[in-house]
């Protein structure tokens, strides 16, 4: 039973990130095949999606039964129904109700932040002074995050106990706060840092960096600063050398592309597998199993 998730450019498309996390973060990647579209502008999405009508926005999931879900929360809810044991929502009613309320508020609100501070996975910016309306939205964001933690009372980095749809849908917001330097108050800083360190989010970013489809259209104009997440292991593609491994850690196919990682040579079955690993080796469990051997 395979579903198809259609997403946008991983460097910029925030709702696509949320939906993809609802798949990858809950171990559902074997059931959902991902297709990436690269519209030249946000207005250009619909023109690329005529095969998926009536969907015209990203993300869209087409289920194995043919249901067309062109909305990130609908995708999350359907995945939660299809895979009830995957833990997309918390099991306990108090945590689940709180997670649902927060996720839906994220989905229906925070329009100022969404419009003024575009998400960017390949660069961050010198801290930006929030406008009055954005400052009010930031206060609201911090209030509901604090509320969720207080009522569910669990000692995890996430909002309602274990990572849930509520965290997946706030991941782009956490990146925004990091992008524009608003991750300063202690609880917010810790939550943003947890997202930036999360291996699933790091895999998404690594694939965006590997695809390298940068576009000025989606960029905020302002002075940049280094990426605020964990520094990846040093790695680079190389043309010559002998790989330690004969088979690609992902596909098991013969090695054709090489990278030097931690002063050792590893091989992969295509350029994308190599480049996504080079972008952040520690994000990839199959590679790290090989690396630690
Ligand atoms: N409510 C939708 C919003 C999706 C959305 O607005 N996606 C943007 C890209 S992030 C898009 O496809 N825009 C093109 C358009 O609206 O024509 C969801 O949650 O998935």
XYZ file of C-alpha atoms and ligand atoms in Angstrom:
313
model
C 0.000 0.000 0.000
C 1.875 3.090 -1.221
C 0.708 6.674 -1.080
C 2.310 9.605 -2.917
C 3.344 12.823 -1.155
C 3.998 15.737 -3.497
C 6.131 18.467 -1.943
C 7.906 21.682 -2.956
C 11.541 22.774 -2.847
C 12.916 21.608 0.505
C 14.870 24.816 0.969
C 11.744 26.970 1.193
C 8.378 25.124 1.276
C 7.204 25.189 4.869
C 3.901 23.271 4.749
C 5.652 20.622 2.674
C 8.202 20.241 5.471
C 5.423 19.792 8.046
C 3.678 17.109 5.980
C 6.912 15.267 5.206
C 7.800 15.199 8.923
C 4.388 13.618 9.570
C 5.661 10.781 7.370
C 9.395 10.476 8.039
C 9.375 11.325 11.764
C 6.846 8.542 12.424
C 8.623 5.824 10.422
C 6.117 5.852 7.541
C 8.581 6.467 4.676
C 8.161 2.908 3.371
C 4.476 3.578 2.821
C 4.721 7.048 1.251
C 6.696 7.848 -1.912
C 7.808 11.473 -2.177
C 7.745 13.532 -5.396
C 9.389 16.981 -5.406
C 8.154 19.826 -7.629
C 10.166 23.006 -8.173
C 7.780 25.852 -9.028
C 9.574 29.064 -10.037
C 7.265 31.154 -7.832
C 4.592 30.388 -5.245
C 1.943 31.418 -7.805
C 3.416 28.823 -10.151
C 2.484 25.808 -8.023
C -0.957 25.198 -9.576
C 0.405 25.069 -13.127
C 2.704 22.173 -12.155
C -0.118 20.232 -10.521
C -2.608 19.692 -13.343
C -2.038 15.909 -13.097
C -3.248 16.036 -9.476
C -6.396 18.208 -9.944
C -8.292 19.460 -8.079
C -5.173 19.815 -5.870
C -3.304 23.031 -6.610
C -1.150 23.586 -3.525
C 1.827 21.830 -1.952
C 1.904 19.559 -0.083
C -0.602 17.143 -1.572
C -0.895 13.460 -0.714
C -2.629 10.991 -3.022
C -3.578 7.930 -1.011
C -3.415 4.397 -2.409
C -7.214 4.594 -2.581
C -7.028 7.731 -4.734
C -8.065 10.318 -2.136
C -6.469 13.685 -2.975
C -5.441 15.502 0.212
C -4.129 18.954 -0.618
C -3.704 20.221 2.908
C -1.063 19.493 5.532
C -3.468 18.918 8.438
C -5.671 16.652 6.307
C -2.543 14.662 5.455
C -1.630 14.367 9.142
C -5.140 13.312 10.163
C -5.361 10.724 7.392
C -1.946 9.274 8.237
C -3.013 9.089 11.891
C -6.155 7.153 10.853
C -4.322 4.873 8.416
C -1.468 4.131 10.863
C -2.998 4.291 14.356
C 0.054 2.674 15.964
C 2.551 5.188 14.554
C 1.890 7.692 17.362
C 1.121 10.772 15.271
C -1.153 12.071 18.042
C -0.476 11.525 21.760
C -2.470 8.628 23.223
C -3.579 10.383 26.442
C -6.726 12.500 25.929
C -5.364 15.646 27.659
C -2.158 15.649 25.613
C -4.009 14.689 22.431
C -6.640 17.414 22.781
C -3.950 19.992 23.516
C -1.842 18.828 20.564
C -4.866 19.049 18.251
C -5.691 22.554 19.443
C -2.132 23.779 18.948
C -1.673 22.132 15.554
C -4.909 23.606 14.245
C -4.084 27.056 15.607
C -0.757 26.929 13.784
C -2.564 25.907 10.628
C -5.174 28.663 10.752
C -3.213 31.557 12.284
C 0.142 33.355 12.456
C -0.400 34.908 9.039
C 1.959 37.831 9.708
C 4.892 35.596 10.578
C 4.170 33.302 7.659
C 4.047 36.188 5.195
C 6.868 38.385 6.513
C 9.428 35.787 7.572
C 9.802 33.165 4.835
C 11.313 29.860 5.921
C 14.808 29.213 4.656
C 16.735 25.979 5.170
C 20.005 26.987 3.565
C 20.767 30.317 5.233
C 19.882 32.369 8.294
C 19.710 36.096 8.776
C 21.043 38.728 11.152
C 18.350 39.172 13.843
C 15.357 41.117 12.545
C 13.343 43.554 14.697
C 9.769 42.162 14.708
C 6.982 44.507 13.557
C 4.195 45.161 16.106
C 1.858 42.563 14.588
C 4.614 39.970 14.397
C 5.625 40.668 18.006
C 2.019 39.932 19.070
C 2.060 36.670 17.118
C 5.383 35.700 18.682
C 3.921 36.320 22.148
C 0.943 34.139 21.260
C 3.217 31.408 19.969
C 5.231 31.359 23.182
C 2.050 31.446 25.286
C 0.529 28.375 23.645
C 3.806 26.475 23.684
C 4.175 27.186 27.413
C 0.518 26.207 28.006
C 0.988 22.867 26.214
C 4.037 22.032 28.288
C 2.355 23.064 31.529
C -0.858 21.064 31.046
C 0.730 17.932 29.625
C 3.566 18.185 32.156
C 5.974 15.826 30.457
C 9.712 16.141 30.484
C 10.560 15.955 26.770
C 11.812 18.631 24.360
C 8.430 18.514 22.582
C 5.123 20.265 23.178
C 2.838 17.483 24.388
C 5.127 14.650 25.507
C 6.475 12.561 22.628
C 6.931 14.250 19.227
C 3.490 14.568 17.622
C 1.760 16.237 14.685
C 1.788 19.427 16.784
C 5.599 19.455 16.679
C 5.721 18.585 12.976
C 3.464 21.496 12.112
C 5.446 23.909 14.308
C 8.812 22.794 12.856
C 8.716 25.459 10.104
C 7.894 28.072 12.766
C 10.881 26.944 14.839
C 13.078 27.362 11.757
C 11.629 30.847 11.185
C 12.520 31.883 14.737
C 16.052 30.573 14.185
C 16.256 32.173 10.715
C 15.390 35.639 12.020
C 17.080 35.467 15.432
C 13.982 35.275 17.611
C 14.968 32.131 19.478
C 16.200 34.030 22.509
C 13.855 33.305 25.441
C 14.988 30.119 27.255
C 11.965 27.853 26.627
C 11.727 28.961 23.003
C 15.454 28.590 22.486
C 15.340 25.007 23.776
C 12.344 24.114 21.573
C 13.929 25.649 18.461
C 17.246 23.896 19.222
C 15.416 20.548 19.572
C 13.930 20.995 16.090
C 17.247 22.044 14.529
C 18.957 18.986 16.058
C 16.190 16.552 15.132
C 17.545 13.957 12.661
C 14.365 13.972 10.534
C 14.519 17.720 10.078
C 18.255 17.429 9.371
C 17.535 14.824 6.681
C 15.031 17.185 5.058
C 17.579 20.010 5.127
C 20.365 17.766 3.819
C 18.197 16.736 0.854
C 17.362 20.399 0.169
C 21.051 21.297 0.240
C 21.898 18.329 -2.009
C 19.253 19.299 -4.580
C 20.611 22.878 -4.381
C 17.674 24.540 -6.156
C 18.216 27.991 -4.684
C 16.003 30.805 -5.935
C 16.080 34.522 -5.148
C 12.284 34.575 -5.462
C 11.941 32.676 -2.187
C 14.722 34.437 -0.280
C 14.356 37.166 2.341
C 16.620 40.105 1.543
C 18.878 40.861 4.511
C 22.355 40.228 5.922
C 22.975 36.526 6.474
C 24.688 34.580 9.268
C 25.781 30.942 9.656
C 23.192 28.196 10.069
C 22.231 28.085 13.779
C 21.765 24.282 13.938
C 24.373 21.642 14.846
C 27.579 21.724 12.791
C 27.665 18.653 10.537
C 30.617 16.231 10.426
C 33.204 17.416 7.896
C 32.517 15.773 4.531
C 33.079 16.419 0.828
C 32.494 14.677 -2.491
C 35.651 13.207 -4.066
C 36.368 11.803 -7.543
C 39.091 9.321 -6.699
C 39.825 6.804 -3.966
C 38.632 3.391 -2.865
C 35.447 3.188 -0.846
C 35.377 1.099 2.335
C 31.964 -0.191 1.301
C 31.053 -1.998 -1.929
C 27.298 -1.407 -1.595
C 25.397 1.870 -1.125
C 24.174 2.121 2.507
C 20.707 3.146 1.283
C 19.922 0.972 -1.752
C 22.464 -1.849 -1.474
C 23.354 -1.161 -5.134
C 27.009 -1.047 -6.276
C 28.977 2.081 -5.351
C 29.467 4.669 -8.127
C 29.946 8.001 -6.266
C 32.488 8.741 -3.535
C 32.768 11.058 -0.542
C 35.442 11.697 2.074
C 33.846 11.730 5.514
C 35.944 11.840 8.693
C 39.094 11.203 6.569
C 37.657 7.956 5.248
C 36.229 7.204 1.800
C 32.645 5.944 1.466
C 30.650 5.102 -1.637
C 27.050 5.652 -2.741
C 24.930 4.529 -5.689
C 24.179 7.983 -7.128
C 25.085 11.638 -6.749
C 22.000 12.532 -4.692
C 22.617 9.778 -2.093
C 26.213 10.960 -1.850
C 25.359 14.656 -1.628
C 22.582 14.307 0.956
C 25.039 12.379 3.127
C 27.826 14.912 2.618
C 25.416 17.691 3.683
C 24.877 16.119 7.129
C 26.275 12.586 7.608
C 24.978 12.114 11.156
C 21.364 12.609 10.046
C 21.363 9.288 8.175
C 21.110 6.165 10.358
C 21.993 3.779 7.493
C 25.173 5.722 6.796
C 26.056 6.052 10.489
C 25.775 2.274 10.940
C 28.441 1.962 8.256
C 30.514 4.817 9.692
C 30.547 3.363 13.197
C 31.460 -0.140 12.033
N -3.566 24.903 3.733
C -2.504 24.379 2.934
C -1.607 25.509 2.498
C -0.617 25.049 1.487
C 0.034 26.199 0.763
O -0.401 27.358 0.830
N 1.076 25.875 0.034
C 1.775 26.870 -0.742
C 3.254 26.607 -0.728
S 3.918 26.644 0.927
C 1.307 26.769 -2.164
O 1.209 25.690 -2.695
N 0.997 27.916 -2.739
C 0.575 28.006 -4.095
C -0.780 28.606 -4.216
O -1.433 28.890 -3.194
O -1.175 28.779 -5.384
C -1.721 23.332 3.730
O -1.762 23.357 4.954
O -1.094 22.461 3.137
